[in-house]
C-alpha positions as semicolon CSV with decimal commas, in nm:
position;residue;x (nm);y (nm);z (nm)
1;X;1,731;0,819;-0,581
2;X;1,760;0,564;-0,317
3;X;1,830;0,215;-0,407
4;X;1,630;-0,106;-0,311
5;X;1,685;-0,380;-0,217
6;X;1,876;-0,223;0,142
7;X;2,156;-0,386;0,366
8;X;2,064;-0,532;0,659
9;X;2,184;-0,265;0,915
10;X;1,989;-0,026;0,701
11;X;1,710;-0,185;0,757
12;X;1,754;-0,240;1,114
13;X;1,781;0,107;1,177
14;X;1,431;0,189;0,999
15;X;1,249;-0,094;1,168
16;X;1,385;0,076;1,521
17;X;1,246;0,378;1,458
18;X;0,873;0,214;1,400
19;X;0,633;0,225;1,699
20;X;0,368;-0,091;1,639
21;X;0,026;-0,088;1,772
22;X;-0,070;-0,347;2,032
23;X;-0,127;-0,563;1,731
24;X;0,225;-0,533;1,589
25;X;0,073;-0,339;1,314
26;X;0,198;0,016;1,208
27;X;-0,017;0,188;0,898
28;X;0,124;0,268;0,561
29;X;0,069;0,511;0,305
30;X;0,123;0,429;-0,030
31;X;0,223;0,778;-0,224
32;X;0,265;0,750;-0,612
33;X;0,628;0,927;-0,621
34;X;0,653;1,111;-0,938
35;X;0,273;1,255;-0,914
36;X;0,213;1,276;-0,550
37;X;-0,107;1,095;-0,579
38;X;-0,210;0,901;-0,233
39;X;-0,335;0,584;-0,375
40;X;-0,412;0,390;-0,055
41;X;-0,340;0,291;0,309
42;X;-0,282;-0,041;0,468
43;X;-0,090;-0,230;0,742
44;X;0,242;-0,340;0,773
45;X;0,402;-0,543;1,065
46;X;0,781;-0,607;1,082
47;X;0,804;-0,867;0,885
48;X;0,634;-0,722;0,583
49;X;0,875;-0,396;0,598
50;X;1,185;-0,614;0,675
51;X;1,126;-0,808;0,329
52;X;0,988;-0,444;0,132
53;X;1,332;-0,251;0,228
54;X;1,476;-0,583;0,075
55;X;1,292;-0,661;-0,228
56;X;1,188;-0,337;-0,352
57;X;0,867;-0,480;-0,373
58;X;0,616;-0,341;-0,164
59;X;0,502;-0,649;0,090
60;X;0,193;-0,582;0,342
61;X;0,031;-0,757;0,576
62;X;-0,364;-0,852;0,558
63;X;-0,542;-0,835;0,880
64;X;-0,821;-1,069;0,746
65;X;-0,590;-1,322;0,598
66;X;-0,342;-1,298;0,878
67;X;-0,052;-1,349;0,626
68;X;0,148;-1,103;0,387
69;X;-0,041;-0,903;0,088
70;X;0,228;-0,873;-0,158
71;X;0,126;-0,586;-0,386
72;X;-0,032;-0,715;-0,731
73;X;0,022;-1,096;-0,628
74;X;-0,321;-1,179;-0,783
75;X;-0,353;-0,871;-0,961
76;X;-0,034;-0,799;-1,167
77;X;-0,088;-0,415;-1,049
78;X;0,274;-0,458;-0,856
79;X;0,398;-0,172;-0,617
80;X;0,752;-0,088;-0,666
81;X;0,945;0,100;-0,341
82;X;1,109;0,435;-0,451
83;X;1,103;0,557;-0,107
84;X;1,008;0,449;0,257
85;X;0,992;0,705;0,538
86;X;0,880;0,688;0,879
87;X;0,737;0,987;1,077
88;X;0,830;1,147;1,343
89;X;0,606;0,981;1,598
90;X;0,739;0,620;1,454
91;X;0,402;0,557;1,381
92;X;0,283;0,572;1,058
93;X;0,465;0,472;0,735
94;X;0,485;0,701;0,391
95;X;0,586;0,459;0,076
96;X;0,650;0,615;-0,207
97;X;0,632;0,391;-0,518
98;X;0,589;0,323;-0,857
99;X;0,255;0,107;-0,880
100;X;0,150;-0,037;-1,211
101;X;-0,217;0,012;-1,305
102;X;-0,466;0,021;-1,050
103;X;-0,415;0,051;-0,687
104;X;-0,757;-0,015;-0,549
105;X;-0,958;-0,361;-0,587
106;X;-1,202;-0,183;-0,703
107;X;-1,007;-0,117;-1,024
108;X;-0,962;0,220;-0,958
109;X;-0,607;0,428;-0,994
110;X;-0,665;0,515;-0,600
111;X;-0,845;0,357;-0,275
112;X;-0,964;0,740;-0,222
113;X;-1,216;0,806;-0,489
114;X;-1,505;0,936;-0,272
115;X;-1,504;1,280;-0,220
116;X;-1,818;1,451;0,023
117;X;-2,012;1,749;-0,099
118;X;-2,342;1,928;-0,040
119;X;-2,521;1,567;-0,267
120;X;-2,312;1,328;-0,053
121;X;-2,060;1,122;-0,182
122;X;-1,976;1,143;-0,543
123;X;-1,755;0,918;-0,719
124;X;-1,462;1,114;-0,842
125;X;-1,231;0,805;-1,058
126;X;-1,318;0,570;-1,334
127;X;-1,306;0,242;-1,298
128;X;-0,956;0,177;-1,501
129;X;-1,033;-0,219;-1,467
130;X;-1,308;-0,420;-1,363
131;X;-1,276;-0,652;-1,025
132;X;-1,350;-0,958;-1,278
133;X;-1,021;-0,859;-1,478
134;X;-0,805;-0,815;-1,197
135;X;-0,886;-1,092;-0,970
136;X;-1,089;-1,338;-1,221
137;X;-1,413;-1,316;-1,002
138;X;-1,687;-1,097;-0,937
139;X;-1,552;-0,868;-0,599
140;X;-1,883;-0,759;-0,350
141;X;-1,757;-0,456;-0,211
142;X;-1,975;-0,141;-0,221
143;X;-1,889;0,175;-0,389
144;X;-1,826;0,049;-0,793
């Protein structure tokens, strides 16, 4: 097992091998490492990686708050790095971690609990806890 925090010129080396988008922005995939489960994407920029390879704690960065998203901040549901990887293009990310509780602001253990079929969409996860619990307010996004 790999251990976080990193060095410095270990973290160099990773951030050199990333190819940002025009934004600065490369996406992330957050894997649960001991199950395999993908429990959701979102953005990093170079910043946010820098301080994940040396916290251990997985850091994004929110494209409508234009500041970092550190994992469970408001929600306690903290995402722990066991493993970062790059692929072989440089641009997309693949972190595997250890998250506590729900991924997903919708309570849920994963961001992917949609799955198509011949009715349409159909809901495939409970809701482990409610918006209200997590973030102490009522949260308007579709799909509960």
């Amino acid at each position: 097992m790999i251990a976080y925090p990193l060095p410095d010129d270990a973290i160099n080396a990773a951030l050199a091998a990333v190819r940002f988008d025009a934004d600065g922005l490369v996406p992330a995939i957050a894997q649960q490492h001991d199950s395999g489960e993908v429990l959701m994407m979102a953005w990093m920029n170079h910043d946010s990686i820098g301080e994940t390879l040396r916290t251990g704690r997985v850091c994004y960065w929110s494209r409508s708050r234009q500041s970092f998203w550190r994992k469970g901040e408001s929600s306690g549901q903290v995402q722990m790095l066991v493993e970062w990887r790059v692929d072989c293009d440089g641009d997309t990310l693949l972190l595997r971690v250890d998250q506590q509780g729900p991924a997903c602001h919708t309570g849920r253990r994963s961001c992917f609990y949609r799955r198509a079929e011949s009715g349409g969409l159909q809901v495939t996860e409970p809701v482990l806890l409610s918006p209200d619990a997590l973030y102490g307010k009522k949260d308007p996004s579709p799909g509960f």
